[in-house]
Amino acid sequence: MPVFDVKNIRKDFPILSRRNLNEKPLIYFDNAATTQKPAIVIETIRNYYENINSNVHRGVHFLSEEATTKFEEAREKIRSFINADSVEEIIFVRGTTEAINLVATSFCRGKIKENDEIIISFLEHHSNIVPWQLLCECTGAVLKVIPINSNGDLMFDEFEKLLNERTKFIALNHISNAIGTVNPIEEIIKTAHKRNIPVLIDGAQSIQHKKIDVKKLDCDFFAFSGHKVYGPTGIGILYGKKEILDAMPPYQGGGEMISSVSFEKTDYNVLPYKFEAGTPNIADAIGLASAVEYISKIGMDNIENYEKEIFEYATNKLSGIEGLKIIGTAKQKANIISFLLNDFHPYDVGAILDNEGIAVRTGMHCAEPLIKFFSKIGTVRVSFAFYNMREEVDKLVEAIYKAKKLLG
Ligand code: PLP
C-alpha cells in the first residue's frame, strides 16, 4: 500500500494555496458540495483542448480517432474503477441527477402502472426524490418513504414492512449528503432482490470515500458525479446491469444513440451509446478518468482510513463545544458533520467561518424534508476530503468559539 502523506498530497491541489479576502489561508470543508481538482486533472483537460479536441465516433481524421480512443479509454478506466463487468454498462451522463432522471424516465416508462410503489428513503437528496415524484405524477404510482429514527438511522424494520407485491423499484443513497448517515445498502439490495425488485444506489457521496465494487454490491444501478470525485463538473456516470439497460428504451433521441434513421422507423444503437444522445462531454469524461486514476494511485483504502481518522477527530472536537449540537448521530456515519450552534442562524455562523477562510455549507443541503425533520432553519455542514488536516479542524474549532462570542 502506498504511504499516505497529506502534506505532499496537498501540493497536488493548486487551489488549496489560495487565501480569502482577509488573507486567511483557505480551509475547504465544503467537499460534499464539490471536491477540489488535482493538477493532473486540470492538465488533462487543458491538453485535450490544446492537442486533441475533435468530435468522437465520427471523423475519419487522426484527431477524431485520437479523441475517440481517449474517450473510450476513459470509459474503460471508470469501468475498472467500479469493477463493472463491461464498458457497455458505463453510461456517460452529466451527473448523478441526470443518471437518476435517466433511470426514472426510461426504466420505469411503460413498466410502472397506477398504484405500483416506488421506495426511497427519508435521507434523500432532492435529486433522488423529485425524479420519482415526476414518475408518480405521470403514471399514478405511489412514492413510499423509509423512515428514520431520531439519530438519523434508516429504520430497517420499517423498510421491510413497506415491501409488497406492488413494490417495483427502490432508490436510495449510500451516504447522506446532509447528515452523513451510511445506509446499509448491502442488506437493502439483498432483501429487495429476494423479491426481484431492482435497486438504484445514489453514490454521489460514497464514490469519493469508499472502494465501490458494483459486482460485489450487486446493485442494479449506481449513479455518481465526476465533480464529487475530484473530477470536472458536467460529467457523471450511470452504471446499470447490461441485461437491464438492454431492455430499457432510450432516454433522449438524437445523434449517436441511433444505428439507422428513416422517417418511418429508427433503430437504436447498441449499449452504451443508446443512452448517449448528442455529442458527449468528451474533455470532462477524459478528465474524470484522470481523477479516478489519481485517487486509485493514492489508494481507496488509504483514503478511507485517513478520512475516518479526520472525521472522528472532528466529531470529538466539535462535540466538546458547549452549545454545539451535532445533527445526525447515526451508528454508521462518514465524512459529513451537520451542526447547530446555540440558537444562532446557520447562515450567520457560516459567514463568520468564511471570514476566517473556512468554507462550509449552510442551509437545507438540497435535502429539505430531512433537514426540516431536525431543524427548521437548516444546519451548518462541514464535509471532509483526504486533503484536510487535523490542524484545519483545530482552526475550525477556534473559529466556532469566535462565532459564539460574536453572535452571543
Ligand atoms: N445525490 C446526493 C446524495 C448528492 O449529495 C448530490 C449532490 O450534492 C446529488 C445527488 C446531485 O448531484 P449532482 O448535482 O452532481 O447531479
Tab-separated table of C-alpha atoms and ligand atoms in Angstrom:
chain	number	residue	atom	x	y	z
A	1	MET	CA	0.000	0.000	0.000
A	2	PRO	CA	1.492	3.430	-0.894
A	3	VAL	CA	2.363	5.730	2.033
A	4	PHE	CA	-0.253	8.392	2.709
A	5	ASP	CA	1.363	11.787	3.252
A	6	VAL	CA	-1.258	14.533	3.458
A	7	LYS	CA	1.268	17.402	3.218
A	8	ASN	CA	2.561	16.021	-0.075
A	9	ILE	CA	-0.907	15.272	-1.363
A	10	ARG	CA	-1.990	18.857	-0.739
A	11	LYS	CA	0.666	20.041	-3.188
A	12	ASP	CA	-1.306	18.289	-5.946
A	13	PHE	CA	-4.235	20.699	-5.441
A	14	PRO	CA	-3.326	24.225	-6.638
A	15	ILE	CA	-6.442	25.841	-5.158
A	16	LEU	CA	-5.511	24.818	-1.613
A	17	SER	CA	-2.868	27.540	-1.542
A	18	ARG	CA	-5.488	30.278	-2.020
A	19	ARG	CA	-6.314	32.874	0.602
A	20	ASN	CA	-9.620	34.593	1.272
A	21	LEU	CA	-10.242	38.357	1.108
A	22	ASN	CA	-8.823	38.747	4.634
A	23	GLU	CA	-5.649	36.945	3.556
A	24	LYS	CA	-6.584	33.888	5.635
A	25	PRO	CA	-5.498	30.566	4.107
A	26	LEU	CA	-8.359	28.603	2.583
A	27	ILE	CA	-9.671	25.753	4.711
A	28	TYR	CA	-12.002	23.874	2.420
A	29	PHE	CA	-14.691	21.950	4.281
A	30	ASP	CA	-17.355	22.013	1.546
A	31	ASN	CA	-16.308	18.774	-0.097
A	32	ALA	CA	-19.805	17.285	-0.135
A	33	ALA	CA	-20.856	20.118	-2.469
A	34	THR	CA	-17.876	19.628	-4.754
A	35	THR	CA	-14.289	18.469	-4.351
A	36	GLN	CA	-11.176	20.326	-5.480
A	37	LYS	CA	-9.256	19.219	-8.551
A	38	PRO	CA	-5.707	17.890	-8.615
A	39	ALA	CA	-3.300	19.464	-11.141
A	40	ILE	CA	-3.255	16.271	-13.205
A	41	VAL	CA	-6.996	16.589	-13.935
A	42	ILE	CA	-6.667	20.262	-14.883
A	43	GLU	CA	-3.685	19.411	-17.088
A	44	THR	CA	-5.507	16.505	-18.768
A	45	ILE	CA	-8.395	18.760	-19.752
A	46	ARG	CA	-6.052	21.521	-20.965
A	47	ASN	CA	-4.072	19.012	-23.003
A	48	TYR	CA	-7.243	17.627	-24.544
A	49	TYR	CA	-8.327	21.051	-25.815
A	50	GLU	CA	-4.806	22.058	-26.863
A	51	ASN	CA	-3.879	18.887	-28.717
A	52	ILE	CA	-6.745	16.500	-29.295
A	53	ASN	CA	-10.038	18.393	-29.469
A	54	SER	CA	-12.329	16.810	-32.030
A	55	ASN	CA	-15.678	15.053	-32.168
A	56	VAL	CA	-15.809	11.346	-31.307
A	57	HIS	CA	-17.022	8.294	-33.243
A	58	ARG	CA	-17.471	10.264	-36.483
A	59	GLY	CA	-14.405	11.708	-38.188
A	60	VAL	CA	-12.007	9.847	-40.453
A	61	HIS	CA	-9.198	12.176	-39.481
A	62	PHE	CA	-6.500	11.462	-36.912
A	63	LEU	CA	-7.761	13.937	-34.305
A	64	SER	CA	-11.177	12.341	-34.226
A	65	GLU	CA	-9.566	8.945	-33.860
A	66	GLU	CA	-7.381	10.142	-31.008
A	67	ALA	CA	-10.329	11.773	-29.251
A	68	THR	CA	-12.389	8.601	-29.679
A	69	THR	CA	-9.582	6.437	-28.324
A	70	LYS	CA	-9.118	8.673	-25.261
A	71	PHE	CA	-12.868	8.849	-24.663
A	72	GLU	CA	-13.305	5.076	-24.829
A	73	GLU	CA	-10.181	4.539	-22.730
A	74	ALA	CA	-11.801	6.800	-20.148
A	75	ARG	CA	-14.879	4.576	-20.120
A	76	GLU	CA	-12.681	1.519	-19.557
A	77	LYS	CA	-10.809	3.211	-16.676
A	78	ILE	CA	-14.099	4.037	-14.996
A	79	ARG	CA	-15.388	0.505	-15.575
A	80	SER	CA	-12.316	-0.857	-13.861
A	81	PHE	CA	-12.606	1.694	-11.005
A	82	ILE	CA	-16.065	0.412	-10.025
A	83	ASN	CA	-15.447	-3.169	-11.199
A	84	ALA	CA	-18.315	-3.332	-13.680
A	85	ASP	CA	-18.442	-6.341	-15.982
A	86	SER	CA	-18.239	-4.437	-19.238
A	87	VAL	CA	-17.909	-0.970	-20.739
A	88	GLU	CA	-21.426	-1.386	-22.108
A	89	GLU	CA	-22.607	-0.849	-18.547
A	90	ILE	CA	-20.905	2.551	-18.211
A	91	ILE	CA	-23.046	5.428	-19.476
A	92	PHE	CA	-21.663	8.954	-19.541
A	93	VAL	CA	-24.191	11.453	-18.210
A	94	ARG	CA	-23.995	14.978	-16.765
A	95	GLY	CA	-24.000	13.830	-13.159
A	96	THR	CA	-25.939	11.930	-10.509
A	97	THR	CA	-29.050	13.997	-11.174
A	98	GLU	CA	-29.149	13.118	-14.841
A	99	ALA	CA	-28.358	9.457	-14.107
A	100	ILE	CA	-31.356	9.165	-11.776
A	101	ASN	CA	-33.626	11.032	-14.193
A	102	LEU	CA	-32.490	8.696	-16.967
A	103	VAL	CA	-33.494	5.628	-14.954
A	104	ALA	CA	-36.742	7.121	-13.650
A	105	THR	CA	-37.754	8.161	-17.156
A	106	SER	CA	-36.530	5.218	-19.174
A	107	PHE	CA	-36.555	2.169	-16.923
A	108	CYS	CA	-39.890	2.986	-15.483
A	109	ARG	CA	-41.538	4.177	-18.692
A	110	GLY	CA	-44.080	1.535	-19.561
A	111	LYS	CA	-43.136	-0.723	-16.676
A	112	ILE	CA	-44.747	1.264	-13.894
A	113	LYS	CA	-48.509	1.315	-13.603
A	114	GLU	CA	-51.084	3.033	-11.449
A	115	ASN	CA	-50.784	2.040	-7.763
A	116	ASP	CA	-47.344	0.465	-8.216
A	117	GLU	CA	-44.964	1.585	-5.488
A	118	ILE	CA	-41.508	3.127	-5.587
A	119	ILE	CA	-39.476	3.219	-2.366
A	120	ILE	CA	-36.964	5.916	-1.480
A	121	SER	CA	-35.657	6.903	1.955
A	122	PHE	CA	-36.142	9.892	4.233
A	123	LEU	CA	-32.427	10.660	3.793
A	124	GLU	CA	-32.521	11.538	0.111
A	125	HIS	CA	-31.122	14.500	-1.781
A	126	HIS	CA	-33.750	16.264	-3.914
A	127	SER	CA	-32.185	14.565	-6.955
A	128	ASN	CA	-33.384	11.230	-5.656
A	129	ILE	CA	-36.847	12.470	-4.681
A	130	VAL	CA	-38.145	14.671	-7.470
A	131	PRO	CA	-37.499	12.343	-10.471
A	132	TRP	CA	-39.601	9.685	-8.697
A	133	GLN	CA	-42.329	12.208	-7.913
A	134	LEU	CA	-42.424	13.128	-11.611
A	135	LEU	CA	-42.717	9.463	-12.458
A	136	CYS	CA	-45.558	9.022	-9.956
A	137	GLU	CA	-47.345	12.058	-11.370
A	138	CYS	CA	-47.410	10.647	-14.868
A	139	THR	CA	-48.107	7.001	-14.006
A	140	GLY	CA	-50.277	7.169	-10.898
A	141	ALA	CA	-47.657	5.174	-8.985
A	142	VAL	CA	-47.157	5.869	-5.262
A	143	LEU	CA	-43.969	7.045	-3.564
A	144	LYS	CA	-43.149	5.330	-0.249
A	145	VAL	CA	-40.502	6.647	2.106
A	146	ILE	CA	-38.405	4.560	4.528
A	147	PRO	CA	-38.493	6.495	7.830
A	148	ILE	CA	-35.511	7.312	10.052
A	149	ASN	CA	-35.142	7.383	13.830
A	150	SER	CA	-34.167	10.470	15.791
A	151	ASN	CA	-30.453	9.707	15.284
A	152	GLY	CA	-30.810	9.684	11.522
A	153	ASP	CA	-30.563	5.879	11.044
A	154	LEU	CA	-32.801	4.252	8.455
A	155	MET	CA	-35.391	2.038	10.145
A	156	PHE	CA	-34.740	-1.306	8.501
A	157	ASP	CA	-37.828	-2.980	10.029
A	158	GLU	CA	-39.992	-0.267	8.532
A	159	PHE	CA	-38.311	-0.787	5.169
A	160	GLU	CA	-39.217	-4.478	5.269
A	161	LYS	CA	-42.800	-3.596	6.156
A	162	LEU	CA	-43.043	-1.346	3.078
A	163	LEU	CA	-42.205	-4.199	0.689
A	164	ASN	CA	-45.117	-5.872	-1.043
A	165	GLU	CA	-46.141	-7.182	-4.470
A	166	ARG	CA	-46.752	-3.613	-5.692
A	167	THR	CA	-43.158	-2.511	-4.954
A	168	LYS	CA	-41.476	-2.046	-8.334
A	169	PHE	CA	-38.324	-0.059	-7.619
A	170	ILE	CA	-36.068	1.085	-4.770
A	171	ALA	CA	-33.744	4.091	-4.963
A	172	LEU	CA	-31.633	5.303	-2.079
A	173	ASN	CA	-28.367	6.963	-1.311
A	174	HIS	CA	-25.283	5.232	0.032
A	175	ILE	CA	-24.229	8.157	2.249
A	176	SER	CA	-26.499	11.063	3.183
A	177	ASN	CA	-25.091	14.360	1.906
A	178	ALA	CA	-26.833	16.286	4.682
A	179	ILE	CA	-26.048	14.346	7.887
A	180	GLY	CA	-23.513	11.684	6.882
A	181	THR	CA	-25.536	8.531	7.640
A	182	VAL	CA	-24.094	5.488	5.865
A	183	ASN	CA	-27.011	3.343	4.744
A	184	PRO	CA	-26.974	-0.479	4.944
A	185	ILE	CA	-27.179	-0.776	1.166
A	186	GLU	CA	-25.875	-4.358	1.044
A	187	GLU	CA	-28.775	-5.590	3.213
A	188	ILE	CA	-31.276	-3.447	1.349
A	189	ILE	CA	-30.139	-4.822	-2.019
A	190	LYS	CA	-30.231	-8.440	-0.766
A	191	THR	CA	-33.683	-8.010	0.736
A	192	ALA	CA	-35.014	-6.323	-2.419
A	193	HIS	CA	-33.563	-8.964	-4.722
A	194	LYS	CA	-35.316	-11.747	-2.806
A	195	ARG	CA	-38.447	-10.153	-4.259
A	196	ASN	CA	-36.880	-9.350	-7.649
A	197	ILE	CA	-37.089	-5.615	-7.031
A	198	PRO	CA	-34.332	-3.603	-8.758
A	199	VAL	CA	-32.288	-1.144	-6.680
A	200	LEU	CA	-30.590	2.097	-7.678
A	201	ILE	CA	-27.850	3.413	-5.416
A	202	ASP	CA	-27.151	7.139	-5.426
A	203	GLY	CA	-23.406	7.049	-4.852
A	204	ALA	CA	-22.801	10.812	-5.095
A	205	GLN	CA	-21.382	10.869	-1.547
A	206	SER	CA	-19.680	7.470	-1.418
A	207	ILE	CA	-17.719	7.099	-4.652
A	208	GLN	CA	-15.024	9.522	-3.400
A	209	HIS	CA	-14.682	7.922	0.032
A	210	LYS	CA	-15.060	4.150	-0.323
A	211	LYS	CA	-13.986	1.420	-2.699
A	212	ILE	CA	-17.088	0.722	-4.779
A	213	ASP	CA	-17.459	-2.691	-6.365
A	214	VAL	CA	-20.754	-2.780	-8.224
A	215	LYS	CA	-20.477	-6.528	-8.826
A	216	LYS	CA	-19.994	-7.282	-5.160
A	217	LEU	CA	-22.784	-4.888	-4.193
A	218	ASP	CA	-24.990	-6.466	-6.860
A	219	CYS	CA	-26.878	-3.170	-7.261
A	220	ASP	CA	-28.843	-2.815	-10.488
A	221	PHE	CA	-27.843	0.823	-10.958
A	222	PHE	CA	-25.182	3.030	-9.390
A	223	ALA	CA	-25.047	6.777	-10.071
A	224	PHE	CA	-22.309	9.303	-9.324
A	225	SER	CA	-20.993	12.739	-10.325
A	226	GLY	CA	-17.487	13.447	-11.575
A	227	HIS	CA	-17.117	16.690	-9.651
A	228	LYS	CA	-17.572	14.966	-6.275
A	229	VAL	CA	-14.724	12.576	-7.009
A	230	TYR	CA	-12.031	15.159	-7.818
A	231	GLY	CA	-13.065	15.308	-11.495
A	232	PRO	CA	-14.752	18.022	-13.551
A	233	THR	CA	-18.337	19.264	-13.389
A	234	GLY	CA	-20.771	18.349	-16.155
A	235	ILE	CA	-19.836	14.682	-16.269
A	236	GLY	CA	-21.044	11.685	-14.305
A	237	ILE	CA	-21.723	8.007	-14.592
A	238	LEU	CA	-24.723	5.780	-14.644
A	239	TYR	CA	-23.749	2.163	-14.134
A	240	GLY	CA	-26.503	-0.325	-14.975
A	241	LYS	CA	-26.556	-4.098	-15.346
A	242	LYS	CA	-26.316	-4.899	-19.047
A	243	GLU	CA	-29.434	-7.038	-19.294
A	244	ILE	CA	-31.498	-4.311	-17.627
A	245	LEU	CA	-30.051	-1.491	-19.756
A	246	ASP	CA	-30.612	-3.584	-22.871
A	247	ALA	CA	-34.301	-3.879	-22.092
A	248	MET	CA	-34.752	-0.156	-21.423
A	249	PRO	CA	-35.956	2.323	-24.058
A	250	PRO	CA	-33.660	5.289	-24.864
A	251	TYR	CA	-33.840	8.338	-22.619
A	252	GLN	CA	-33.194	11.029	-25.221
A	253	GLY	CA	-33.213	10.970	-29.010
A	254	GLY	CA	-30.566	12.429	-31.307
A	255	GLY	CA	-27.244	11.590	-32.903
A	256	GLU	CA	-25.048	8.776	-31.570
A	257	MET	CA	-27.925	6.828	-29.998
A	258	ILE	CA	-29.163	5.528	-33.362
A	259	SER	CA	-27.937	2.862	-35.763
A	260	SER	CA	-30.207	3.975	-38.620
A	261	VAL	CA	-32.899	6.607	-39.074
A	262	SER	CA	-35.721	6.910	-41.559
A	263	PHE	CA	-38.930	8.893	-41.299
A	264	GLU	CA	-40.803	5.644	-40.809
A	265	LYS	CA	-38.603	3.988	-38.203
A	266	THR	CA	-35.418	4.462	-36.210
A	267	ASP	CA	-33.208	1.646	-34.963
A	268	TYR	CA	-31.289	2.328	-31.805
A	269	ASN	CA	-27.587	1.922	-31.261
A	270	VAL	CA	-26.056	-0.721	-29.000
A	271	LEU	CA	-25.030	-0.072	-25.396
A	272	PRO	CA	-23.750	2.215	-24.044
A	273	TYR	CA	-24.392	4.604	-26.981
A	274	LYS	CA	-28.137	4.010	-26.903
A	275	PHE	CA	-28.197	6.280	-23.847
A	276	GLU	CA	-25.696	8.887	-25.063
A	277	ALA	CA	-27.633	11.105	-27.473
A	278	GLY	CA	-25.697	14.010	-28.975
A	279	THR	CA	-22.053	14.985	-28.724
A	280	PRO	CA	-20.838	13.805	-25.337
A	281	ASN	CA	-18.793	15.795	-22.850
A	282	ILE	CA	-15.549	14.365	-24.194
A	283	ALA	CA	-12.989	16.504	-22.369
A	284	ASP	CA	-14.598	16.013	-18.979
A	285	ALA	CA	-15.045	12.265	-19.454
A	286	ILE	CA	-11.293	12.080	-20.031
A	287	GLY	CA	-10.773	14.416	-17.050
A	288	LEU	CA	-12.901	12.150	-14.852
A	289	ALA	CA	-10.856	9.117	-15.858
A	290	SER	CA	-7.735	11.023	-14.884
A	291	ALA	CA	-9.294	11.800	-11.475
A	292	VAL	CA	-10.150	8.173	-10.717
A	293	GLU	CA	-6.673	7.119	-11.812
A	294	TYR	CA	-5.208	9.726	-9.472
A	295	ILE	CA	-7.161	8.557	-6.417
A	296	SER	CA	-6.581	4.904	-7.280
A	297	LYS	CA	-2.857	5.608	-7.081
A	298	ILE	CA	-3.294	7.080	-3.601
A	299	GLY	CA	-5.383	4.006	-2.765
A	300	MET	CA	-9.050	3.958	-1.767
A	301	ASP	CA	-8.179	2.090	1.451
A	302	ASN	CA	-5.667	4.789	2.383
A	303	ILE	CA	-8.255	7.444	1.646
A	304	GLU	CA	-10.970	5.742	3.683
A	305	ASN	CA	-8.680	5.146	6.681
A	306	TYR	CA	-7.301	8.674	6.698
A	307	GLU	CA	-10.718	10.292	6.303
A	308	LYS	CA	-12.126	8.141	9.113
A	309	GLU	CA	-9.422	9.473	11.405
A	310	ILE	CA	-10.132	13.114	10.454
A	311	PHE	CA	-13.867	12.587	10.779
A	312	GLU	CA	-13.551	11.047	14.252
A	313	TYR	CA	-11.111	13.721	15.357
A	314	ALA	CA	-13.511	16.459	14.193
A	315	THR	CA	-16.541	14.744	15.734
A	316	ASN	CA	-14.774	14.582	19.117
A	317	LYS	CA	-13.577	18.165	18.938
A	318	LEU	CA	-16.937	19.604	17.890
A	319	SER	CA	-18.832	17.506	20.455
A	320	GLY	CA	-16.762	19.201	23.158
A	321	ILE	CA	-18.018	22.705	22.300
A	322	GLU	CA	-20.767	23.842	24.659
A	323	GLY	CA	-23.906	24.860	22.780
A	324	LEU	CA	-22.941	22.937	19.638
A	325	LYS	CA	-25.382	20.217	18.693
A	326	ILE	CA	-24.467	17.661	16.061
A	327	ILE	CA	-27.443	16.878	13.841
A	328	GLY	CA	-27.496	13.226	12.867
A	329	THR	CA	-25.756	10.757	15.128
A	330	ALA	CA	-26.375	7.547	13.184
A	331	LYS	CA	-24.461	4.408	14.155
A	332	GLN	CA	-22.666	4.397	10.805
A	333	LYS	CA	-21.528	7.838	9.720
A	334	ALA	CA	-18.832	9.184	7.441
A	335	ASN	CA	-17.216	12.398	6.293
A	336	ILE	CA	-20.056	14.816	6.992
A	337	ILE	CA	-20.946	16.697	10.178
A	338	SER	CA	-24.043	18.880	10.314
A	339	PHE	CA	-24.473	21.057	13.366
A	340	LEU	CA	-26.315	23.890	15.090
A	341	LEU	CA	-24.643	26.413	17.367
A	342	ASN	CA	-26.848	27.689	20.206
A	343	ASP	CA	-29.869	29.262	18.512
A	344	PHE	CA	-27.761	31.187	16.002
A	345	HIS	CA	-28.798	31.106	12.390
A	346	PRO	CA	-26.567	28.700	10.420
A	347	TYR	CA	-26.018	31.385	7.789
A	348	ASP	CA	-24.531	33.768	10.400
A	349	VAL	CA	-22.203	31.052	11.682
A	350	GLY	CA	-21.180	30.203	8.105
A	351	ALA	CA	-20.441	33.873	7.346
A	352	ILE	CA	-18.139	34.172	10.369
A	353	LEU	CA	-16.324	30.963	9.416
A	354	ASP	CA	-15.952	32.339	5.888
A	355	ASN	CA	-14.256	35.435	7.330
A	356	GLU	CA	-11.723	33.068	8.857
A	357	GLY	CA	-11.125	31.424	5.459
A	358	ILE	CA	-13.186	28.348	6.339
A	359	ALA	CA	-15.581	27.233	3.588
A	360	VAL	CA	-18.635	25.358	4.860
A	361	ARG	CA	-22.190	24.947	3.593
A	362	THR	CA	-25.269	26.237	5.412
A	363	GLY	CA	-28.984	25.678	4.846
A	364	MET	CA	-31.026	22.646	3.786
A	365	HIS	CA	-28.298	20.958	1.693
A	366	CYS	CA	-30.802	20.005	-1.047
A	367	ALA	CA	-32.429	17.615	1.423
A	368	GLU	CA	-35.240	19.774	2.734
A	369	PRO	CA	-37.524	17.032	4.121
A	370	LEU	CA	-34.611	15.503	6.038
A	371	ILE	CA	-33.160	18.719	7.440
A	372	LYS	CA	-36.586	20.069	8.410
A	373	PHE	CA	-37.100	16.892	10.463
A	374	PHE	CA	-34.239	18.150	12.658
A	375	SER	CA	-34.175	21.917	12.231
A	376	LYS	CA	-36.483	24.452	10.631
A	377	ILE	CA	-33.621	26.845	9.913
A	378	GLY	CA	-31.143	24.421	8.333
A	379	THR	CA	-27.715	23.481	9.649
A	380	VAL	CA	-24.034	24.259	9.202
A	381	ARG	CA	-22.368	21.420	7.322
A	382	VAL	CA	-18.676	20.524	7.423
A	383	SER	CA	-17.569	17.858	4.947
A	384	PHE	CA	-14.126	16.315	4.614
A	385	ALA	CA	-11.770	15.134	1.912
A	386	PHE	CA	-8.412	13.359	2.162
A	387	TYR	CA	-6.532	16.662	1.763
A	388	ASN	CA	-7.988	18.041	5.018
A	389	MET	CA	-5.814	18.061	8.145
A	390	ARG	CA	-6.233	17.957	11.906
A	391	GLU	CA	-4.741	21.462	12.076
A	392	GLU	CA	-7.626	22.665	9.920
A	393	VAL	CA	-10.121	21.079	12.301
A	394	ASP	CA	-8.398	22.916	15.177
A	395	LYS	CA	-8.788	26.192	13.257
A	396	LEU	CA	-12.470	25.372	12.733
A	397	VAL	CA	-12.932	24.879	16.473
A	398	GLU	CA	-11.226	28.236	17.195
A	399	ALA	CA	-13.462	29.932	14.603
A	400	ILE	CA	-16.594	28.388	16.140
A	401	TYR	CA	-15.615	29.842	19.535
A	402	LYS	CA	-15.154	33.192	17.820
A	403	ALA	CA	-18.633	32.877	16.237
A	404	LYS	CA	-20.095	32.088	19.663
A	405	LYS	CA	-18.558	35.209	21.100
A	406	LEU	CA	-19.581	37.478	18.224
A	407	LEU	CA	-23.133	36.186	17.886
A	408	GLY	CA	-23.751	35.683	21.607
B	1	PLP	N1	-27.295	12.834	-4.526
B	1	PLP	C1	-26.542	13.188	-3.485
B	1	PLP	C2	-26.500	12.314	-2.266
B	1	PLP	C3	-25.799	14.368	-3.537
B	1	PLP	O1	-25.052	14.728	-2.495
B	1	PLP	C4	-25.868	15.167	-4.693
B	1	PLP	C5	-25.149	16.462	-4.746
B	1	PLP	O2	-24.887	17.069	-3.749
B	1	PLP	C6	-26.648	14.735	-5.761
B	1	PLP	C7	-27.351	13.567	-5.648
B	1	PLP	C8	-26.737	15.528	-7.031
B	1	PLP	O3	-25.504	15.565	-7.663
B	1	PLP	P1	-25.289	16.477	-8.963
B	1	PLP	O4	-25.798	17.840	-8.599
B	1	PLP	O5	-23.821	16.438	-9.194
B	1	PLP	O6	-26.067	15.846	-10.064
